[in-house]
């Protein structure tokens, strides 16, 4: 089943689902478990909505009680990096609700020309660390770019923390050594959040 659900609510957050494309195929990804998240029947898009369609849909959203607007759906938001930046600018003309980006941190491999300073439009950025070394990272993330992805993700996180609040996340999955991940996060001065695997 496919739909064109752009915005969905989970808890006190409003999430923005703008693409199903992703350069990763993470073994623990929630989209492997079903179609629905929060109040959305499905996050599988029939097609990617245009920026203007997203803006129009945003204008219909009830924002009362919403504490955060989060770019996170069934794909990697930074597959549409320029659109994400434009949409953040638009959202900020309509509300003061904080904006968050959930990302795999591989935008420089997706689009090497992208200037990460443009992500200063976000209040908070969550980067998927996933593992403490390139080999395990690739086993878990299964990126199209291979083991170089781990280094690129770390460099992205270090660069973007100059412009926004950043945290790493890992999923406590299949014996992952979270303490080694914490050593990595501490070494670059970025806090780590451990997420529980939802299988």
PDB file of C-alpha atoms in Angstrom:
ATOM      1  CA  UNK A   1       0.000   0.000   0.000  1.00  0.00           C
ATOM      2  CA  UNK A   2       1.259   3.468  -0.892  1.00  0.00           C
ATOM      3  CA  UNK A   3      -0.071   6.895  -0.058  1.00  0.00           C
ATOM      4  CA  UNK A   4       1.243  10.423  -0.024  1.00  0.00           C
ATOM      5  CA  UNK A   5       1.407  11.086   3.703  1.00  0.00           C
ATOM      6  CA  UNK A   6       3.816  13.970   4.193  1.00  0.00           C
ATOM      7  CA  UNK A   7       3.113  14.911   7.806  1.00  0.00           C
ATOM      8  CA  UNK A   8       2.401  12.512  10.637  1.00  0.00           C
ATOM      9  CA  UNK A   9       2.265  12.838  14.399  1.00  0.00           C
ATOM     10  CA  UNK A  10       3.945  10.675  17.008  1.00  0.00           C
ATOM     11  CA  UNK A  11       3.763  11.783  20.602  1.00  0.00           C
ATOM     12  CA  UNK A  12       4.176  15.555  20.772  1.00  0.00           C
ATOM     13  CA  UNK A  13       6.172  15.739  17.533  1.00  0.00           C
ATOM     14  CA  UNK A  14       5.160  16.502  13.968  1.00  0.00           C
ATOM     15  CA  UNK A  15       7.237  14.483  11.491  1.00  0.00           C
ATOM     16  CA  UNK A  16       7.987  15.359   7.868  1.00  0.00           C
ATOM     17  CA  UNK A  17       8.126  12.472   5.374  1.00  0.00           C
ATOM     18  CA  UNK A  18       9.407  13.769   2.021  1.00  0.00           C
ATOM     19  CA  UNK A  19      11.179  10.812   0.399  1.00  0.00           C
ATOM     20  CA  UNK A  20      11.490   7.033   0.512  1.00  0.00           C
ATOM     21  CA  UNK A  21      14.994   7.148  -0.982  1.00  0.00           C
ATOM     22  CA  UNK A  22      17.885   6.160   1.258  1.00  0.00           C
ATOM     23  CA  UNK A  23      21.531   5.296   0.622  1.00  0.00           C
ATOM     24  CA  UNK A  24      21.382   2.851   3.543  1.00  0.00           C
ATOM     25  CA  UNK A  25      19.542  -0.414   4.045  1.00  0.00           C
ATOM     26  CA  UNK A  26      19.928  -0.713   7.809  1.00  0.00           C
ATOM     27  CA  UNK A  27      19.199  -4.167   9.177  1.00  0.00           C
ATOM     28  CA  UNK A  28      17.191  -2.650  12.057  1.00  0.00           C
ATOM     29  CA  UNK A  29      15.231  -0.049  10.046  1.00  0.00           C
ATOM     30  CA  UNK A  30      11.647   0.289  11.257  1.00  0.00           C
ATOM     31  CA  UNK A  31      10.312   0.375   7.698  1.00  0.00           C
ATOM     32  CA  UNK A  32      11.101  -3.348   7.468  1.00  0.00           C
ATOM     33  CA  UNK A  33       8.484  -3.995  10.152  1.00  0.00           C
ATOM     34  CA  UNK A  34       5.420  -2.417   8.553  1.00  0.00           C
ATOM     35  CA  UNK A  35       3.867   0.570   6.872  1.00  0.00           C
ATOM     36  CA  UNK A  36       2.471   2.665   9.707  1.00  0.00           C
ATOM     37  CA  UNK A  37       4.131   4.969  12.224  1.00  0.00           C
ATOM     38  CA  UNK A  38       2.300   7.265  14.625  1.00  0.00           C
ATOM     39  CA  UNK A  39      -1.012   8.385  13.145  1.00  0.00           C
ATOM     40  CA  UNK A  40       0.027   7.602   9.552  1.00  0.00           C
ATOM     41  CA  UNK A  41      -1.530   4.610   7.838  1.00  0.00           C
ATOM     42  CA  UNK A  42       1.553   4.332   5.646  1.00  0.00           C
ATOM     43  CA  UNK A  43       4.731   6.302   5.031  1.00  0.00           C
ATOM     44  CA  UNK A  44       5.371   4.724   1.636  1.00  0.00           C
ATOM     45  CA  UNK A  45       5.001   7.542  -0.874  1.00  0.00           C
ATOM     46  CA  UNK A  46       3.377   7.114  -4.270  1.00  0.00           C
ATOM     47  CA  UNK A  47       5.735   9.878  -5.402  1.00  0.00           C
ATOM     48  CA  UNK A  48       7.862  12.547  -3.793  1.00  0.00           C
ATOM     49  CA  UNK A  49       5.786  15.641  -3.023  1.00  0.00           C
ATOM     50  CA  UNK A  50       6.990  18.936  -4.446  1.00  0.00           C
ATOM     51  CA  UNK A  51       8.218  21.687  -2.161  1.00  0.00           C
ATOM     52  CA  UNK A  52       5.063  23.689  -2.880  1.00  0.00           C
ATOM     53  CA  UNK A  53       2.863  20.705  -2.008  1.00  0.00           C
ATOM     54  CA  UNK A  54       4.721  20.269   1.280  1.00  0.00           C
ATOM     55  CA  UNK A  55       4.316  23.958   2.120  1.00  0.00           C
ATOM     56  CA  UNK A  56       0.586  23.850   1.372  1.00  0.00           C
ATOM     57  CA  UNK A  57       0.149  20.716   3.489  1.00  0.00           C
ATOM     58  CA  UNK A  58       2.127  22.287   6.338  1.00  0.00           C
ATOM     59  CA  UNK A  59      -0.241  25.255   6.352  1.00  0.00           C
ATOM     60  CA  UNK A  60      -3.123  22.856   7.151  1.00  0.00           C
ATOM     61  CA  UNK A  61      -1.409  21.227  10.139  1.00  0.00           C
ATOM     62  CA  UNK A  62      -2.658  21.770  13.673  1.00  0.00           C
ATOM     63  CA  UNK A  63       0.437  22.760  15.635  1.00  0.00           C
ATOM     64  CA  UNK A  64      -1.113  23.179  19.068  1.00  0.00           C
ATOM     65  CA  UNK A  65       0.792  20.987  21.515  1.00  0.00           C
ATOM     66  CA  UNK A  66       3.571  20.192  19.041  1.00  0.00           C
ATOM     67  CA  UNK A  67       6.991  20.531  20.705  1.00  0.00           C
ATOM     68  CA  UNK A  68       9.229  19.692  17.739  1.00  0.00           C
ATOM     69  CA  UNK A  69       9.048  19.408  13.944  1.00  0.00           C
ATOM     70  CA  UNK A  70      11.237  16.528  12.753  1.00  0.00           C
ATOM     71  CA  UNK A  71      12.440  15.641   9.260  1.00  0.00           C
ATOM     72  CA  UNK A  72      12.209  11.863   9.492  1.00  0.00           C
ATOM     73  CA  UNK A  73      10.162   9.446   7.424  1.00  0.00           C
ATOM     74  CA  UNK A  74      10.712   6.250   5.465  1.00  0.00           C
ATOM     75  CA  UNK A  75      13.762   7.665   3.687  1.00  0.00           C
ATOM     76  CA  UNK A  76      16.802   9.874   4.229  1.00  0.00           C
ATOM     77  CA  UNK A  77      15.695  13.544   4.227  1.00  0.00           C
ATOM     78  CA  UNK A  78      19.081  14.712   2.935  1.00  0.00           C
ATOM     79  CA  UNK A  79      18.447  12.941  -0.345  1.00  0.00           C
ATOM     80  CA  UNK A  80      16.559  16.217  -0.888  1.00  0.00           C
ATOM     81  CA  UNK A  81      19.003  18.484   0.935  1.00  0.00           C
ATOM     82  CA  UNK A  82      18.240  21.714  -0.931  1.00  0.00           C
ATOM     83  CA  UNK A  83      14.513  21.187  -0.472  1.00  0.00           C
ATOM     84  CA  UNK A  84      14.973  20.490   3.237  1.00  0.00           C
ATOM     85  CA  UNK A  85      16.787  23.797   3.732  1.00  0.00           C
ATOM     86  CA  UNK A  86      14.118  25.692   1.793  1.00  0.00           C
ATOM     87  CA  UNK A  87      11.321  24.047   3.775  1.00  0.00           C
ATOM     88  CA  UNK A  88      12.983  24.897   7.094  1.00  0.00           C
ATOM     89  CA  UNK A  89      13.122  28.522   6.033  1.00  0.00           C
ATOM     90  CA  UNK A  90       9.423  28.410   5.229  1.00  0.00           C
ATOM     91  CA  UNK A  91       8.473  26.667   8.478  1.00  0.00           C
ATOM     92  CA  UNK A  92      10.352  29.324  10.433  1.00  0.00           C
ATOM     93  CA  UNK A  93       8.177  32.028   8.881  1.00  0.00           C
ATOM     94  CA  UNK A  94       5.127  30.234  10.303  1.00  0.00           C
ATOM     95  CA  UNK A  95       6.178  28.975  13.730  1.00  0.00           C
ATOM     96  CA  UNK A  96       8.865  29.105  16.408  1.00  0.00           C
ATOM     97  CA  UNK A  97       8.603  25.375  17.114  1.00  0.00           C
ATOM     98  CA  UNK A  98      12.141  23.880  17.114  1.00  0.00           C
ATOM     99  CA  UNK A  99      13.230  21.972  14.006  1.00  0.00           C
ATOM    100  CA  UNK A 100      15.138  18.684  14.101  1.00  0.00           C
ATOM    101  CA  UNK A 101      16.805  16.616  11.378  1.00  0.00           C
ATOM    102  CA  UNK A 102      17.244  12.854  11.718  1.00  0.00           C
ATOM    103  CA  UNK A 103      19.931  11.838   9.234  1.00  0.00           C
ATOM    104  CA  UNK A 104      22.389   9.090   8.349  1.00  0.00           C
ATOM    105  CA  UNK A 105      25.029  11.800   7.980  1.00  0.00           C
ATOM    106  CA  UNK A 106      26.042  10.807   4.457  1.00  0.00           C
ATOM    107  CA  UNK A 107      25.008  13.977   2.637  1.00  0.00           C
ATOM    108  CA  UNK A 108      28.568  14.670   1.450  1.00  0.00           C
ATOM    109  CA  UNK A 109      28.561  11.297  -0.326  1.00  0.00           C
ATOM    110  CA  UNK A 110      25.089  11.913  -1.710  1.00  0.00           C
ATOM    111  CA  UNK A 111      25.968  15.457  -2.836  1.00  0.00           C
ATOM    112  CA  UNK A 112      29.602  16.451  -2.309  1.00  0.00           C
ATOM    113  CA  UNK A 113      28.841  20.087  -3.189  1.00  0.00           C
ATOM    114  CA  UNK A 114      26.395  20.557  -0.315  1.00  0.00           C
ATOM    115  CA  UNK A 115      27.503  23.164   2.239  1.00  0.00           C
ATOM    116  CA  UNK A 116      26.698  21.817   5.703  1.00  0.00           C
ATOM    117  CA  UNK A 117      26.639  25.333   7.161  1.00  0.00           C
ATOM    118  CA  UNK A 118      23.211  25.650   5.523  1.00  0.00           C
ATOM    119  CA  UNK A 119      21.936  23.237   8.173  1.00  0.00           C
ATOM    120  CA  UNK A 120      22.112  26.055  10.709  1.00  0.00           C
ATOM    121  CA  UNK A 121      18.369  26.319   9.963  1.00  0.00           C
ATOM    122  CA  UNK A 122      17.958  23.375  12.361  1.00  0.00           C
ATOM    123  CA  UNK A 123      17.854  23.638  16.122  1.00  0.00           C
ATOM    124  CA  UNK A 124      18.935  20.024  16.545  1.00  0.00           C
ATOM    125  CA  UNK A 125      20.466  17.330  14.331  1.00  0.00           C
ATOM    126  CA  UNK A 126      20.472  13.637  15.173  1.00  0.00           C
ATOM    127  CA  UNK A 127      23.108  11.579  13.327  1.00  0.00           C
ATOM    128  CA  UNK A 128      22.976   7.770  13.128  1.00  0.00           C
ATOM    129  CA  UNK A 129      26.351   6.546  14.406  1.00  0.00           C
ATOM    130  CA  UNK A 130      25.236   2.892  14.256  1.00  0.00           C
ATOM    131  CA  UNK A 131      28.641   1.340  15.136  1.00  0.00           C
ATOM    132  CA  UNK A 132      32.138   2.131  16.383  1.00  0.00           C
ATOM    133  CA  UNK A 133      34.113   1.056  13.295  1.00  0.00           C
ATOM    134  CA  UNK A 134      33.760   1.025   9.475  1.00  0.00           C
ATOM    135  CA  UNK A 135      33.365  -2.754   9.127  1.00  0.00           C
ATOM    136  CA  UNK A 136      30.527  -3.130  11.623  1.00  0.00           C
ATOM    137  CA  UNK A 137      28.977   0.106  10.392  1.00  0.00           C
ATOM    138  CA  UNK A 138      28.759  -1.299   6.874  1.00  0.00           C
ATOM    139  CA  UNK A 139      27.366  -4.626   8.118  1.00  0.00           C
ATOM    140  CA  UNK A 140      24.590  -2.806   9.953  1.00  0.00           C
ATOM    141  CA  UNK A 141      23.940   0.117   7.598  1.00  0.00           C
ATOM    142  CA  UNK A 142      24.634  -1.626   4.269  1.00  0.00           C
ATOM    143  CA  UNK A 143      25.248   1.663   2.490  1.00  0.00           C
ATOM    144  CA  UNK A 144      25.666   1.919  -1.264  1.00  0.00           C
ATOM    145  CA  UNK A 145      28.927   3.803  -0.644  1.00  0.00           C
ATOM    146  CA  UNK A 146      30.693   1.066   1.323  1.00  0.00           C
ATOM    147  CA  UNK A 147      33.005   1.377   4.319  1.00  0.00           C
ATOM    148  CA  UNK A 148      34.053   4.952   3.443  1.00  0.00           C
ATOM    149  CA  UNK A 149      30.613   5.929   4.753  1.00  0.00           C
ATOM    150  CA  UNK A 150      31.703   5.645   8.384  1.00  0.00           C
ATOM    151  CA  UNK A 151      34.426   8.274   8.021  1.00  0.00           C
ATOM    152  CA  UNK A 152      32.152  10.551   6.000  1.00  0.00           C
ATOM    153  CA  UNK A 153      29.424  10.329   8.654  1.00  0.00           C
ATOM    154  CA  UNK A 154      31.881  11.223  11.436  1.00  0.00           C
ATOM    155  CA  UNK A 155      33.269  14.159   9.456  1.00  0.00           C
ATOM    156  CA  UNK A 156      29.743  15.399   8.775  1.00  0.00           C
ATOM    157  CA  UNK A 157      28.868  15.274  12.478  1.00  0.00           C
ATOM    158  CA  UNK A 158      32.029  17.159  13.461  1.00  0.00           C
ATOM    159  CA  UNK A 159      31.424  19.792  10.785  1.00  0.00           C
ATOM    160  CA  UNK A 160      27.740  20.349  11.415  1.00  0.00           C
ATOM    161  CA  UNK A 161      28.102  20.717  15.197  1.00  0.00           C
ATOM    162  CA  UNK A 162      29.607  24.140  14.446  1.00  0.00           C
ATOM    163  CA  UNK A 163      26.168  25.231  13.251  1.00  0.00           C
ATOM    164  CA  UNK A 164      23.581  23.274  15.274  1.00  0.00           C
ATOM    165  CA  UNK A 165      23.155  21.112  18.358  1.00  0.00           C
ATOM    166  CA  UNK A 166      24.115  17.560  17.390  1.00  0.00           C
ATOM    167  CA  UNK A 167      23.754  14.112  18.958  1.00  0.00           C
ATOM    168  CA  UNK A 168      24.667  10.632  17.802  1.00  0.00           C
ATOM    169  CA  UNK A 169      22.237   7.740  18.007  1.00  0.00           C
ATOM    170  CA  UNK A 170      22.799   3.999  17.986  1.00  0.00           C
ATOM    171  CA  UNK A 171      20.271   1.188  18.065  1.00  0.00           C
ATOM    172  CA  UNK A 172      20.937  -1.401  20.750  1.00  0.00           C
ATOM    173  CA  UNK A 173      20.840  -4.255  18.251  1.00  0.00           C
ATOM    174  CA  UNK A 174      22.371  -7.731  18.067  1.00  0.00           C
ATOM    175  CA  UNK A 175      25.149  -7.289  20.607  1.00  0.00           C
ATOM    176  CA  UNK A 176      26.340  -3.857  19.485  1.00  0.00           C
ATOM    177  CA  UNK A 177      29.092  -2.597  21.807  1.00  0.00           C
ATOM    178  CA  UNK A 178      27.465   0.632  22.929  1.00  0.00           C
ATOM    179  CA  UNK A 179      30.371   1.501  25.216  1.00  0.00           C
ATOM    180  CA  UNK A 180      32.769   1.586  22.267  1.00  0.00           C
ATOM    181  CA  UNK A 181      30.260   3.800  20.482  1.00  0.00           C
ATOM    182  CA  UNK A 182      30.277   6.093  23.503  1.00  0.00           C
ATOM    183  CA  UNK A 183      34.083   6.334  23.292  1.00  0.00           C
ATOM    184  CA  UNK A 184      33.749   7.418  19.649  1.00  0.00           C
ATOM    185  CA  UNK A 185      31.097  10.013  20.496  1.00  0.00           C
ATOM    186  CA  UNK A 186      33.113  11.349  23.444  1.00  0.00           C
ATOM    187  CA  UNK A 187      36.220  11.658  21.260  1.00  0.00           C
ATOM    188  CA  UNK A 188      34.459  14.126  18.971  1.00  0.00           C
ATOM    189  CA  UNK A 189      32.524  15.889  21.735  1.00  0.00           C
ATOM    190  CA  UNK A 190      29.061  14.792  20.627  1.00  0.00           C
ATOM    191  CA  UNK A 191      26.572  13.202  23.050  1.00  0.00           C
ATOM    192  CA  UNK A 192      25.253   9.699  22.376  1.00  0.00           C
ATOM    193  CA  UNK A 193      21.661   8.513  22.648  1.00  0.00           C
ATOM    194  CA  UNK A 194      21.003   4.766  22.696  1.00  0.00           C
ATOM    195  CA  UNK A 195      17.728   3.701  21.100  1.00  0.00           C
ATOM    196  CA  UNK A 196      15.970   0.440  21.894  1.00  0.00           C
ATOM    197  CA  UNK A 197      15.518  -1.915  18.937  1.00  0.00           C
ATOM    198  CA  UNK A 198      11.879  -2.198  17.867  1.00  0.00           C
ATOM    199  CA  UNK A 199      11.671  -5.568  16.115  1.00  0.00           C
TER     200      UNK A 199
END
